[in-house]
Amino acid sequence: MTPVRVGVFGLLGSGNLGNDGSLEAVLGHLRAAHPEAVVDALCGGPEVVTARYGIPATRLHWFRGEYRTASRAGAVAGKGLGKVVDAFRTAAWVRRHEVVIVPGMGVLEATLPLRPWGFPYALFLLCASGRLFGTRVALAGVGAGPIGDRATRALVRWSARLAAYRSYRDAQSRDAMRAMGVDTARDEVHPDLAFALPAPASGGTPAPAGIVCVGVMDFHGGNDDRSRAEEIHRRYLDGTTRFVRALVEEGRPVRLLTGDACDAPVVAAILDAVDSPLVTAAEAASLADLMEETAAAGTVVATRYHNLVCALKSGTPTLALSYAAKSDALMAGMGLAAYCHPAREVDPGRLMEQFRELEKNAAELRQTLAERNAATARLLEHHLGALTAALFPKTDPVHAPTPRETP
């Protein structure tokens, strides 16, 4: 069988466990369904991706300081030159492949701060290069949302239009792209790709020790909250710390979780403020590690989207400190819509009330999660099959944006 050259693209190997978990899910499916595929990556952390997943990888940006603030003239010039160089580097990389997959991630949203000339520009280069050279670019199970910034919105809209295949991790993502003028009539919705990862062996079994996992985040609001970023962060950290302290005062062991390397200062701040042997920090290096942590807990209270995915996948009753509509949609889809609390306005008293209700209904919620996880597994199996059928067609051409779409 002729090898198919497949590229994977994104901020992979850069410290975000959710992004890497989505990649792992796609690689697992490709290796099972298309073992002839020859896979490599254009990504943020090529050394990590190669070491962890055994595939060749190339750095996403020519300028190594791409995601650091440029204040000096040399750094500004380096970034500017990097944009030009990256256009040629991306085109050359795309041209070597039949298929490029962007595995999950919130690549079409701005729920966290970002600039248009950062990843949105990189994604546009990818999709434009795919259209230019006839390489099928798939945005597989991605997240999307309303975007206020005009330049970012334009880049995201054109990236989606130029992609050969699109699917979304929730219905509101598809609705957001439709509202931007993208023809989504043939775009599918399926559960987040990370749900395709193997469940921990202890998933769904109540933890006898009553450990509470608290997933924290270096949260400063979204792209439109830059003027209030520090205020939002202080409020979030204060409310979360007070909640952890209240658990400790009741003698409850607390295990702090993160989902990105940038969350470490939040963990350190809580450990310092509470100063109790009952509070410990996990050192998870993958979503599999996070699932093991959440499976060993009696309950989970978490902020990051993929912390929530891991907890729900492991069958543990979960309360979301929700910072975006995607978290609310995830919880509703898994039957836990009542257990959401706003991350921007953490109220320790109200949060504790919701936590007690969660524990009260734990047995029932575990049964609900077992049923929803079974249904989710069936849906993902179908949609991953549809993805590879569209990207590795025998006769039919892959879906592409139609001429009817207008700017």
mmCIF file of C-alpha atoms in Angstrom:
data_model
loop_
_atom_site.group_PDB
_atom_site.id
_atom_site.type_symbol
_atom_site.label_atom_id
_atom_site.label_comp_id
_atom_site.label_asym_id
_atom_site.label_seq_id
_atom_site.Cartn_x
_atom_site.Cartn_y
_atom_site.Cartn_z
ATOM 1 C CA MET A 1 0.000 0.000 0.000
ATOM 2 C CA THR A 2 1.346 3.424 -0.956
ATOM 3 C CA PRO A 3 2.224 5.416 2.178
ATOM 4 C CA VAL A 4 0.033 8.453 2.784
ATOM 5 C CA ARG A 5 1.924 11.468 4.079
ATOM 6 C CA VAL A 6 -0.028 12.960 6.974
ATOM 7 C CA GLY A 7 0.917 16.088 8.898
ATOM 8 C CA VAL A 8 -0.404 17.185 12.285
ATOM 9 C CA PHE A 9 -0.386 20.871 13.139
ATOM 10 C CA GLY A 10 -0.856 23.043 16.215
ATOM 11 C CA LEU A 11 0.477 24.221 19.548
ATOM 12 C CA LEU A 12 1.507 20.684 20.404
ATOM 13 C CA GLY A 13 4.290 19.787 22.829
ATOM 14 C CA SER A 14 4.108 23.313 24.256
ATOM 15 C CA GLY A 15 2.987 22.418 27.773
ATOM 16 C CA ASN A 16 -0.787 22.238 27.270
ATOM 17 C CA LEU A 17 -1.931 18.731 28.195
ATOM 18 C CA GLY A 18 -5.294 19.082 26.435
ATOM 19 C CA ASN A 19 -3.696 19.880 23.096
ATOM 20 C CA ASP A 20 -1.324 16.935 23.418
ATOM 21 C CA GLY A 21 -4.156 14.627 24.469
ATOM 22 C CA SER A 22 -6.099 15.508 21.323
ATOM 23 C CA LEU A 23 -3.010 14.702 19.262
ATOM 24 C CA GLU A 24 -2.601 11.378 21.062
ATOM 25 C CA ALA A 25 -6.214 10.445 20.291
ATOM 26 C CA VAL A 26 -5.797 11.202 16.575
ATOM 27 C CA LEU A 27 -2.469 9.366 16.353
ATOM 28 C CA GLY A 28 -4.027 6.332 18.017
ATOM 29 C CA HIS A 29 -6.832 6.279 15.463
ATOM 30 C CA LEU A 30 -4.481 6.783 12.504
ATOM 31 C CA ARG A 31 -2.202 3.970 13.623
ATOM 32 C CA ALA A 32 -5.172 1.621 13.942
ATOM 33 C CA ALA A 33 -7.120 2.657 10.825
ATOM 34 C CA HIS A 34 -4.264 3.711 8.518
ATOM 35 C CA PRO A 35 -1.036 2.031 9.611
ATOM 36 C CA GLU A 36 0.450 2.875 6.200
ATOM 37 C CA ALA A 37 0.325 6.605 7.007
ATOM 38 C CA VAL A 38 3.648 8.381 7.469
ATOM 39 C CA VAL A 39 3.070 11.070 10.091
ATOM 40 C CA ASP A 40 5.054 14.146 11.109
ATOM 41 C CA ALA A 41 4.254 17.420 12.870
ATOM 42 C CA LEU A 42 4.592 21.185 12.530
ATOM 43 C CA CYS A 43 4.171 22.255 16.117
ATOM 44 C CA GLY A 44 5.131 24.451 19.041
ATOM 45 C CA GLY A 45 7.345 21.930 20.866
ATOM 46 C CA PRO A 46 8.930 19.593 18.306
ATOM 47 C CA GLU A 47 11.401 18.012 20.725
ATOM 48 C CA VAL A 48 8.606 17.009 23.107
ATOM 49 C CA VAL A 49 6.375 15.681 20.320
ATOM 50 C CA THR A 50 9.169 13.556 18.853
ATOM 51 C CA ALA A 51 10.237 12.179 22.230
ATOM 52 C CA ARG A 52 6.696 11.438 23.426
ATOM 53 C CA TYR A 53 4.967 10.254 20.243
ATOM 54 C CA GLY A 54 7.844 9.020 18.092
ATOM 55 C CA ILE A 55 7.140 11.153 15.027
ATOM 56 C CA PRO A 56 9.430 13.677 13.299
ATOM 57 C CA ALA A 57 8.507 17.271 14.143
ATOM 58 C CA THR A 58 9.381 20.758 12.927
ATOM 59 C CA ARG A 59 9.122 23.991 14.890
ATOM 60 C CA LEU A 60 5.973 25.956 14.059
ATOM 61 C CA HIS A 61 7.617 29.395 14.077
ATOM 62 C CA TRP A 62 10.986 30.437 12.686
ATOM 63 C CA PHE A 63 11.319 33.143 15.388
ATOM 64 C CA ARG A 64 11.762 31.353 18.712
ATOM 65 C CA GLY A 65 10.419 34.269 20.748
ATOM 66 C CA GLU A 66 7.074 34.275 18.921
ATOM 67 C CA TYR A 67 4.897 34.053 22.044
ATOM 68 C CA ARG A 68 6.963 36.379 24.213
ATOM 69 C CA THR A 69 6.119 40.078 24.360
ATOM 70 C CA ALA A 70 8.432 41.996 22.013
ATOM 71 C CA SER A 71 9.503 45.327 23.533
ATOM 72 C CA ARG A 72 12.943 45.894 21.991
ATOM 73 C CA ALA A 73 13.515 46.857 18.375
ATOM 74 C CA GLY A 74 15.431 43.664 17.654
ATOM 75 C CA ALA A 75 12.628 41.459 18.954
ATOM 76 C CA VAL A 76 9.995 43.414 17.026
ATOM 77 C CA ALA A 77 12.055 43.092 13.831
ATOM 78 C CA GLY A 78 12.567 39.387 14.500
ATOM 79 C CA LYS A 79 8.845 38.831 14.840
ATOM 80 C CA GLY A 80 8.132 40.772 11.674
ATOM 81 C CA LEU A 81 10.719 38.875 9.671
ATOM 82 C CA GLY A 82 9.422 35.640 11.160
ATOM 83 C CA LYS A 83 5.969 36.254 9.683
ATOM 84 C CA VAL A 84 7.461 36.397 6.192
ATOM 85 C CA VAL A 85 9.724 33.388 6.718
ATOM 86 C CA ASP A 86 6.860 31.361 8.232
ATOM 87 C CA ALA A 87 4.737 31.877 5.111
ATOM 88 C CA PHE A 88 7.363 30.074 3.023
ATOM 89 C CA ARG A 89 8.187 27.468 5.702
ATOM 90 C CA THR A 90 4.513 26.564 6.194
ATOM 91 C CA ALA A 91 3.861 26.344 2.443
ATOM 92 C CA ALA A 92 6.893 24.093 1.915
ATOM 93 C CA TRP A 93 5.830 21.804 4.782
ATOM 94 C CA VAL A 94 2.202 21.554 3.646
ATOM 95 C CA ARG A 95 3.238 20.761 0.084
ATOM 96 C CA ARG A 96 4.984 17.567 1.228
ATOM 97 C CA HIS A 97 1.712 16.053 2.520
ATOM 98 C CA GLU A 98 -1.507 14.618 1.129
ATOM 99 C CA VAL A 99 -3.346 15.340 4.390
ATOM 100 C CA VAL A 100 -2.838 17.736 7.333
ATOM 101 C CA ILE A 101 -4.918 17.372 10.510
ATOM 102 C CA VAL A 102 -5.403 20.028 13.179
ATOM 103 C CA PRO A 103 -6.388 17.738 16.090
ATOM 104 C CA GLY A 104 -8.998 19.337 18.316
ATOM 105 C CA MET A 105 -8.003 22.391 20.389
ATOM 106 C CA GLY A 106 -9.820 25.730 20.476
ATOM 107 C CA VAL A 107 -8.213 26.976 17.278
ATOM 108 C CA LEU A 108 -11.285 28.938 16.130
ATOM 109 C CA GLU A 109 -12.012 30.745 19.386
ATOM 110 C CA ALA A 110 -10.630 33.568 21.530
ATOM 111 C CA THR A 111 -11.742 32.513 25.005
ATOM 112 C CA LEU A 112 -8.168 33.121 26.188
ATOM 113 C CA PRO A 113 -5.966 36.095 25.234
ATOM 114 C CA LEU A 114 -4.328 35.926 21.812
ATOM 115 C CA ARG A 115 -3.182 38.277 19.057
ATOM 116 C CA PRO A 116 -4.200 37.920 15.391
ATOM 117 C CA TRP A 117 -0.584 37.734 14.200
ATOM 118 C CA GLY A 118 0.118 34.774 16.509
ATOM 119 C CA PHE A 119 -1.636 31.429 16.087
ATOM 120 C CA PRO A 120 -4.580 32.750 14.005
ATOM 121 C CA TYR A 121 -2.079 33.904 11.363
ATOM 122 C CA ALA A 122 -0.263 30.547 11.499
ATOM 123 C CA LEU A 123 -3.556 28.688 11.024
ATOM 124 C CA PHE A 124 -4.456 30.883 8.058
ATOM 125 C CA LEU A 125 -1.076 30.149 6.428
ATOM 126 C CA LEU A 126 -1.739 26.436 6.876
ATOM 127 C CA CYS A 127 -5.209 26.464 5.344
ATOM 128 C CA ALA A 128 -4.250 28.801 2.502
ATOM 129 C CA SER A 129 -1.254 26.604 1.661
ATOM 130 C CA GLY A 130 -3.481 23.542 1.676
ATOM 131 C CA ARG A 131 -5.837 25.123 -0.808
ATOM 132 C CA LEU A 132 -2.922 26.303 -2.982
ATOM 133 C CA PHE A 133 -1.200 22.905 -3.192
ATOM 134 C CA GLY A 134 -4.221 20.592 -3.046
ATOM 135 C CA THR A 135 -3.408 19.226 0.400
ATOM 136 C CA ARG A 136 -6.501 18.273 2.389
ATOM 137 C CA VAL A 137 -6.473 20.290 5.629
ATOM 138 C CA ALA A 138 -8.840 19.036 8.330
ATOM 139 C CA LEU A 139 -9.940 21.004 11.375
ATOM 140 C CA ALA A 140 -10.995 17.948 13.373
ATOM 141 C CA GLY A 141 -13.136 18.325 16.472
ATOM 142 C CA VAL A 142 -12.101 21.922 17.059
ATOM 143 C CA GLY A 143 -13.609 24.554 19.330
ATOM 144 C CA ALA A 144 -14.962 27.855 18.013
ATOM 145 C CA GLY A 145 -16.674 30.889 19.452
ATOM 146 C CA PRO A 146 -17.651 34.511 18.842
ATOM 147 C CA ILE A 147 -14.599 36.732 18.313
ATOM 148 C CA GLY A 148 -14.692 40.479 18.921
ATOM 149 C CA ASP A 149 -11.390 41.500 17.357
ATOM 150 C CA ARG A 150 -11.935 42.113 13.622
ATOM 151 C CA ALA A 151 -8.503 40.975 12.428
ATOM 152 C CA THR A 152 -8.623 37.757 14.459
ATOM 153 C CA ARG A 153 -12.166 37.072 13.312
ATOM 154 C CA ALA A 154 -11.222 37.545 9.649
ATOM 155 C CA LEU A 155 -8.251 35.167 9.892
ATOM 156 C CA VAL A 156 -10.339 32.543 11.682
ATOM 157 C CA ARG A 157 -13.185 32.862 9.170
ATOM 158 C CA TRP A 158 -10.914 32.451 6.152
ATOM 159 C CA SER A 159 -9.024 29.577 7.782
ATOM 160 C CA ALA A 160 -12.293 27.708 8.251
ATOM 161 C CA ARG A 161 -13.425 28.433 4.695
ATOM 162 C CA LEU A 162 -10.170 27.250 3.176
ATOM 163 C CA ALA A 163 -10.075 23.997 5.155
ATOM 164 C CA ALA A 164 -11.145 20.873 3.280
ATOM 165 C CA TYR A 165 -12.850 19.308 6.301
ATOM 166 C CA ARG A 166 -14.338 20.754 9.473
ATOM 167 C CA SER A 167 -15.881 19.170 12.547
ATOM 168 C CA TYR A 168 -16.543 20.623 15.993
ATOM 169 C CA ARG A 169 -16.502 19.489 19.601
ATOM 170 C CA ASP A 170 -19.906 21.059 20.362
ATOM 171 C CA ALA A 171 -22.912 22.511 18.550
ATOM 172 C CA GLN A 172 -22.245 26.068 19.677
ATOM 173 C CA SER A 173 -18.856 25.974 17.920
ATOM 174 C CA ARG A 174 -20.571 25.134 14.654
ATOM 175 C CA ASP A 175 -23.151 27.860 15.308
ATOM 176 C CA ALA A 176 -20.345 30.386 15.899
ATOM 177 C CA MET A 177 -18.745 29.601 12.548
ATOM 178 C CA ARG A 178 -22.095 29.777 10.785
ATOM 179 C CA ALA A 179 -22.611 33.221 12.333
ATOM 180 C CA MET A 180 -19.233 34.264 10.867
ATOM 181 C CA GLY A 181 -20.457 33.386 7.381
ATOM 182 C CA VAL A 182 -18.978 29.897 7.007
ATOM 183 C CA ASP A 183 -21.144 27.275 5.260
ATOM 184 C CA THR A 184 -21.454 24.588 7.962
ATOM 185 C CA ALA A 185 -24.174 22.508 6.296
ATOM 186 C CA ARG A 186 -21.857 19.494 5.934
ATOM 187 C CA ASP A 187 -19.860 20.024 9.136
ATOM 188 C CA GLU A 188 -20.364 17.482 11.919
ATOM 189 C CA VAL A 189 -20.379 17.797 15.709
ATOM 190 C CA HIS A 190 -18.930 15.120 17.977
ATOM 191 C CA PRO A 191 -17.544 14.827 21.525
ATOM 192 C CA ASP A 192 -14.090 16.179 22.290
ATOM 193 C CA LEU A 193 -11.330 14.005 20.827
ATOM 194 C CA ALA A 194 -9.798 13.422 24.268
ATOM 195 C CA PHE A 195 -12.781 11.213 25.123
ATOM 196 C CA ALA A 196 -11.273 8.686 22.681
ATOM 197 C CA LEU A 197 -8.312 8.117 25.000
ATOM 198 C CA PRO A 198 -8.373 4.953 27.151
ATOM 199 C CA ALA A 199 -10.199 5.321 30.449
ATOM 200 C CA PRO A 200 -8.256 4.658 33.664
ATOM 201 C CA ALA A 201 -8.691 1.158 35.066
ATOM 202 C CA SER A 202 -10.266 2.521 38.263
ATOM 203 C CA GLY A 203 -12.705 4.827 36.450
ATOM 204 C CA GLY A 204 -16.160 5.006 38.027
ATOM 205 C CA THR A 205 -15.085 3.380 41.318
ATOM 206 C CA PRO A 206 -15.702 5.638 44.352
ATOM 207 C CA ALA A 207 -12.494 6.679 46.125
ATOM 208 C CA PRO A 208 -12.512 5.534 49.765
ATOM 209 C CA ALA A 209 -10.270 8.356 50.980
ATOM 210 C CA GLY A 210 -12.623 11.117 49.845
ATOM 211 C CA ILE A 211 -9.888 13.070 48.093
ATOM 212 C CA VAL A 212 -11.047 16.254 46.371
ATOM 213 C CA CYS A 213 -9.184 17.151 43.194
ATOM 214 C CA VAL A 214 -9.176 20.892 42.506
ATOM 215 C CA GLY A 215 -8.032 21.800 39.005
ATOM 216 C CA VAL A 216 -6.657 25.340 38.828
ATOM 217 C CA MET A 217 -5.691 27.644 35.983
ATOM 218 C CA ASP A 218 -3.657 30.767 35.356
ATOM 219 C CA PHE A 219 -6.917 32.500 34.503
ATOM 220 C CA HIS A 220 -6.996 36.162 33.478
ATOM 221 C CA GLY A 221 -10.217 36.268 31.475
ATOM 222 C CA GLY A 222 -10.618 36.165 27.713
ATOM 223 C CA ASN A 223 -9.394 38.128 24.737
ATOM 224 C CA ASP A 224 -11.850 40.969 25.413
ATOM 225 C CA ASP A 225 -10.919 41.219 29.120
ATOM 226 C CA ARG A 226 -7.378 42.546 28.781
ATOM 227 C CA SER A 227 -8.144 45.775 30.668
ATOM 228 C CA ARG A 228 -9.484 43.776 33.650
ATOM 229 C CA ALA A 229 -7.125 40.803 33.425
ATOM 230 C CA GLU A 230 -5.371 41.298 36.763
ATOM 231 C CA GLU A 231 -8.612 41.998 38.621
ATOM 232 C CA ILE A 232 -10.181 38.832 37.182
ATOM 233 C CA HIS A 233 -7.114 36.805 38.138
ATOM 234 C CA ARG A 234 -7.045 38.111 41.717
ATOM 235 C CA ARG A 235 -10.732 37.362 42.193
ATOM 236 C CA TYR A 236 -10.373 33.857 40.760
ATOM 237 C CA LEU A 237 -7.299 33.037 42.864
ATOM 238 C CA ASP A 238 -8.818 34.438 46.052
ATOM 239 C CA GLY A 239 -12.087 32.546 45.624
ATOM 240 C CA THR A 240 -10.372 29.270 44.758
ATOM 241 C CA THR A 241 -7.947 29.597 47.676
ATOM 242 C CA ARG A 242 -10.781 30.243 50.127
ATOM 243 C CA PHE A 243 -12.616 27.178 48.832
ATOM 244 C CA VAL A 244 -9.533 24.983 49.282
ATOM 245 C CA ARG A 245 -9.011 26.382 52.777
ATOM 246 C CA ALA A 246 -12.625 25.559 53.686
ATOM 247 C CA LEU A 247 -12.120 21.959 52.570
ATOM 248 C CA VAL A 248 -8.945 21.675 54.642
ATOM 249 C CA GLU A 249 -10.708 23.070 57.716
ATOM 250 C CA GLU A 250 -13.109 20.126 57.399
ATOM 251 C CA GLY A 251 -10.160 17.734 57.298
ATOM 252 C CA ARG A 252 -10.517 16.969 53.587
ATOM 253 C CA PRO A 253 -7.390 16.053 51.573
ATOM 254 C CA VAL A 254 -7.060 18.233 48.462
ATOM 255 C CA ARG A 255 -5.075 17.398 45.338
ATOM 256 C CA LEU A 256 -4.269 20.353 43.078
ATOM 257 C CA LEU A 257 -4.276 19.704 39.317
ATOM 258 C CA THR A 258 -3.122 21.778 36.366
ATOM 259 C CA GLY A 259 -3.442 21.455 32.599
ATOM 260 C CA ASP A 260 -0.681 23.734 31.354
ATOM 261 C CA ALA A 261 2.815 24.630 32.462
ATOM 262 C CA CYS A 262 1.702 28.237 32.987
ATOM 263 C CA ASP A 263 -0.599 27.125 35.851
ATOM 264 C CA ALA A 264 2.311 26.359 38.206
ATOM 265 C CA PRO A 265 2.335 29.824 39.887
ATOM 266 C CA VAL A 266 -1.338 29.395 40.831
ATOM 267 C CA VAL A 267 -0.567 26.081 42.513
ATOM 268 C CA ALA A 268 2.364 27.654 44.367
ATOM 269 C CA ALA A 269 0.201 30.559 45.550
ATOM 270 C CA ILE A 270 -2.498 28.249 46.934
ATOM 271 C CA LEU A 271 0.018 25.965 48.646
ATOM 272 C CA ASP A 272 1.648 28.999 50.253
ATOM 273 C CA ALA A 273 -1.643 30.572 51.336
ATOM 274 C CA VAL A 274 -3.246 27.425 52.809
ATOM 275 C CA ASP A 275 -0.007 25.897 54.183
ATOM 276 C CA SER A 276 -1.392 22.488 55.133
ATOM 277 C CA PRO A 277 -0.101 18.928 54.658
ATOM 278 C CA LEU A 278 -3.602 18.058 53.483
ATOM 279 C CA VAL A 279 -2.996 20.019 50.256
ATOM 280 C CA THR A 280 -0.678 18.432 47.695
ATOM 281 C CA ALA A 281 0.051 19.093 44.037
ATOM 282 C CA ALA A 282 -0.017 16.492 41.270
ATOM 283 C CA GLU A 283 2.703 16.440 38.626
ATOM 284 C CA ALA A 284 0.735 15.202 35.637
ATOM 285 C CA ALA A 285 2.585 14.999 32.308
ATOM 286 C CA SER A 286 -0.362 13.847 30.184
ATOM 287 C CA LEU A 287 -4.136 13.534 30.114
ATOM 288 C CA ALA A 288 -3.662 9.882 31.085
ATOM 289 C CA ASP A 289 -1.950 11.073 34.278
ATOM 290 C CA LEU A 290 -4.783 13.513 34.925
ATOM 291 C CA MET A 291 -7.363 10.764 34.425
ATOM 292 C CA GLU A 292 -5.574 8.599 36.960
ATOM 293 C CA GLU A 293 -5.641 11.475 39.444
ATOM 294 C CA THR A 294 -9.336 12.214 38.918
ATOM 295 C CA ALA A 295 -10.275 8.525 38.985
ATOM 296 C CA ALA A 296 -8.648 8.237 42.429
ATOM 297 C CA ALA A 297 -10.701 11.164 43.776
ATOM 298 C CA GLY A 298 -14.136 11.192 45.313
ATOM 299 C CA THR A 299 -15.035 14.461 43.575
ATOM 300 C CA VAL A 300 -13.437 16.996 41.241
ATOM 301 C CA VAL A 301 -13.743 20.782 41.030
ATOM 302 C CA ALA A 302 -11.884 22.056 37.968
ATOM 303 C CA THR A 303 -11.413 25.042 35.677
ATOM 304 C CA ARG A 304 -9.519 23.960 32.562
ATOM 305 C CA TYR A 305 -11.634 22.355 29.855
ATOM 306 C CA HIS A 306 -9.530 19.214 29.590
ATOM 307 C CA ASN A 307 -9.340 18.833 33.377
ATOM 308 C CA LEU A 308 -13.114 18.567 33.139
ATOM 309 C CA VAL A 309 -12.897 16.104 30.240
ATOM 310 C CA CYS A 310 -10.525 13.884 32.241
ATOM 311 C CA ALA A 311 -12.714 13.942 35.327
ATOM 312 C CA LEU A 312 -15.874 13.175 33.353
ATOM 313 C CA LYS A 313 -14.148 10.450 31.323
ATOM 314 C CA SER A 314 -12.961 8.812 34.562
ATOM 315 C CA GLY A 315 -16.551 8.807 35.845
ATOM 316 C CA THR A 316 -15.922 11.053 38.848
ATOM 317 C CA PRO A 317 -18.629 13.533 39.961
ATOM 318 C CA THR A 318 -17.412 16.921 38.770
ATOM 319 C CA LEU A 319 -18.118 20.599 39.362
ATOM 320 C CA ALA A 320 -16.913 23.084 36.732
ATOM 321 C CA LEU A 321 -15.411 26.472 37.493
ATOM 322 C CA SER A 322 -16.565 27.570 34.068
ATOM 323 C CA TYR A 323 -14.696 30.311 32.189
ATOM 324 C CA ALA A 324 -16.383 29.878 28.789
ATOM 325 C CA ALA A 325 -19.551 28.549 27.196
ATOM 326 C CA LYS A 326 -17.642 25.468 26.012
ATOM 327 C CA SER A 327 -17.357 24.263 29.618
ATOM 328 C CA ASP A 328 -21.087 24.728 30.191
ATOM 329 C CA ALA A 329 -21.832 22.794 26.981
ATOM 330 C CA LEU A 330 -19.488 19.985 28.018
ATOM 331 C CA MET A 331 -21.108 19.648 31.431
ATOM 332 C CA ALA A 332 -24.617 19.723 29.958
ATOM 333 C CA GLY A 333 -23.693 17.062 27.428
ATOM 334 C CA MET A 334 -22.519 14.772 30.219
ATOM 335 C CA GLY A 335 -25.640 15.348 32.340
ATOM 336 C CA LEU A 336 -24.084 17.702 34.915
ATOM 337 C CA ALA A 337 -25.450 21.070 33.770
ATOM 338 C CA ALA A 338 -26.424 21.998 37.327
ATOM 339 C CA TYR A 339 -22.825 21.774 38.527
ATOM 340 C CA CYS A 340 -21.267 24.882 36.950
ATOM 341 C CA HIS A 341 -19.884 27.926 38.772
ATOM 342 C CA PRO A 342 -18.524 31.084 37.078
ATOM 343 C CA ALA A 343 -14.730 31.307 37.194
ATOM 344 C CA ARG A 344 -14.897 35.095 36.827
ATOM 345 C CA GLU A 345 -17.015 35.443 39.969
ATOM 346 C CA VAL A 346 -15.964 32.663 42.343
ATOM 347 C CA ASP A 347 -18.198 32.794 45.415
ATOM 348 C CA PRO A 348 -16.685 30.368 47.978
ATOM 349 C CA GLY A 349 -19.942 30.071 49.920
ATOM 350 C CA ARG A 350 -22.069 29.277 46.889
ATOM 351 C CA LEU A 351 -19.349 27.022 45.507
ATOM 352 C CA MET A 352 -19.336 25.021 48.732
ATOM 353 C CA GLU A 353 -23.129 24.646 48.533
ATOM 354 C CA GLN A 354 -22.839 23.263 45.015
ATOM 355 C CA PHE A 355 -20.003 20.985 46.132
ATOM 356 C CA ARG A 356 -22.107 19.520 48.946
ATOM 357 C CA GLU A 357 -24.942 18.898 46.492
ATOM 358 C CA LEU A 358 -22.458 17.176 44.184
ATOM 359 C CA GLU A 359 -21.315 14.857 46.965
ATOM 360 C CA LYS A 360 -24.890 14.181 48.037
ATOM 361 C CA ASN A 361 -25.811 12.989 44.543
ATOM 362 C CA ALA A 362 -22.476 11.280 43.806
ATOM 363 C CA ALA A 363 -23.832 7.742 43.338
ATOM 364 C CA GLU A 364 -26.489 8.878 40.896
ATOM 365 C CA LEU A 365 -24.013 11.059 39.015
ATOM 366 C CA ARG A 366 -21.557 8.184 38.620
ATOM 367 C CA GLN A 367 -24.290 6.153 36.964
ATOM 368 C CA THR A 368 -25.156 9.068 34.681
ATOM 369 C CA LEU A 369 -21.515 9.465 33.675
ATOM 370 C CA ALA A 370 -21.156 5.754 32.955
ATOM 371 C CA GLU A 371 -24.102 5.953 30.551
ATOM 372 C CA ARG A 372 -22.919 9.169 28.890
ATOM 373 C CA ASN A 373 -19.372 7.858 28.490
ATOM 374 C CA ALA A 374 -20.661 4.746 26.736
ATOM 375 C CA ALA A 375 -22.686 6.894 24.326
ATOM 376 C CA THR A 376 -19.732 9.241 23.800
ATOM 377 C CA ALA A 377 -17.454 6.344 22.873
ATOM 378 C CA ARG A 378 -19.899 5.192 20.193
ATOM 379 C CA LEU A 379 -20.208 8.704 18.750
ATOM 380 C CA LEU A 380 -16.451 9.222 18.608
ATOM 381 C CA GLU A 381 -15.869 5.885 16.917
ATOM 382 C CA HIS A 382 -18.332 6.912 14.205
ATOM 383 C CA HIS A 383 -16.898 10.385 13.737
ATOM 384 C CA LEU A 384 -13.249 9.327 13.685
ATOM 385 C CA GLY A 385 -14.223 6.862 10.991
ATOM 386 C CA ALA A 386 -15.968 9.651 9.087
ATOM 387 C CA LEU A 387 -12.867 11.833 9.404
ATOM 388 C CA THR A 388 -10.529 9.310 7.844
ATOM 389 C CA ALA A 389 -13.115 8.343 5.208
ATOM 390 C CA ALA A 390 -13.251 11.997 4.140
ATOM 391 C CA LEU A 391 -9.491 12.495 4.172
ATOM 392 C CA PHE A 392 -8.546 9.172 2.570
ATOM 393 C CA PRO A 393 -11.287 8.901 -0.085
ATOM 394 C CA LYS A 394 -11.393 6.113 -2.623
ATOM 395 C CA THR A 395 -13.365 7.961 -5.283
ATOM 396 C CA ASP A 396 -15.378 10.843 -3.870
ATOM 397 C CA PRO A 397 -13.736 14.255 -3.489
ATOM 398 C CA VAL A 398 -13.429 15.720 -0.018
ATOM 399 C CA HIS A 399 -15.801 18.438 1.080
ATOM 400 C CA ALA A 400 -14.467 21.910 0.382
ATOM 401 C CA PRO A 401 -15.940 25.378 0.947
ATOM 402 C CA THR A 402 -18.316 26.311 -1.836
ATOM 403 C CA PRO A 403 -18.277 29.389 -4.067
ATOM 404 C CA ARG A 404 -21.532 30.516 -2.461
ATOM 405 C CA GLU A 405 -19.681 31.545 0.697
ATOM 406 C CA THR A 406 -19.068 35.281 0.840
ATOM 407 C CA PRO A 407 -16.547 37.311 2.868
#
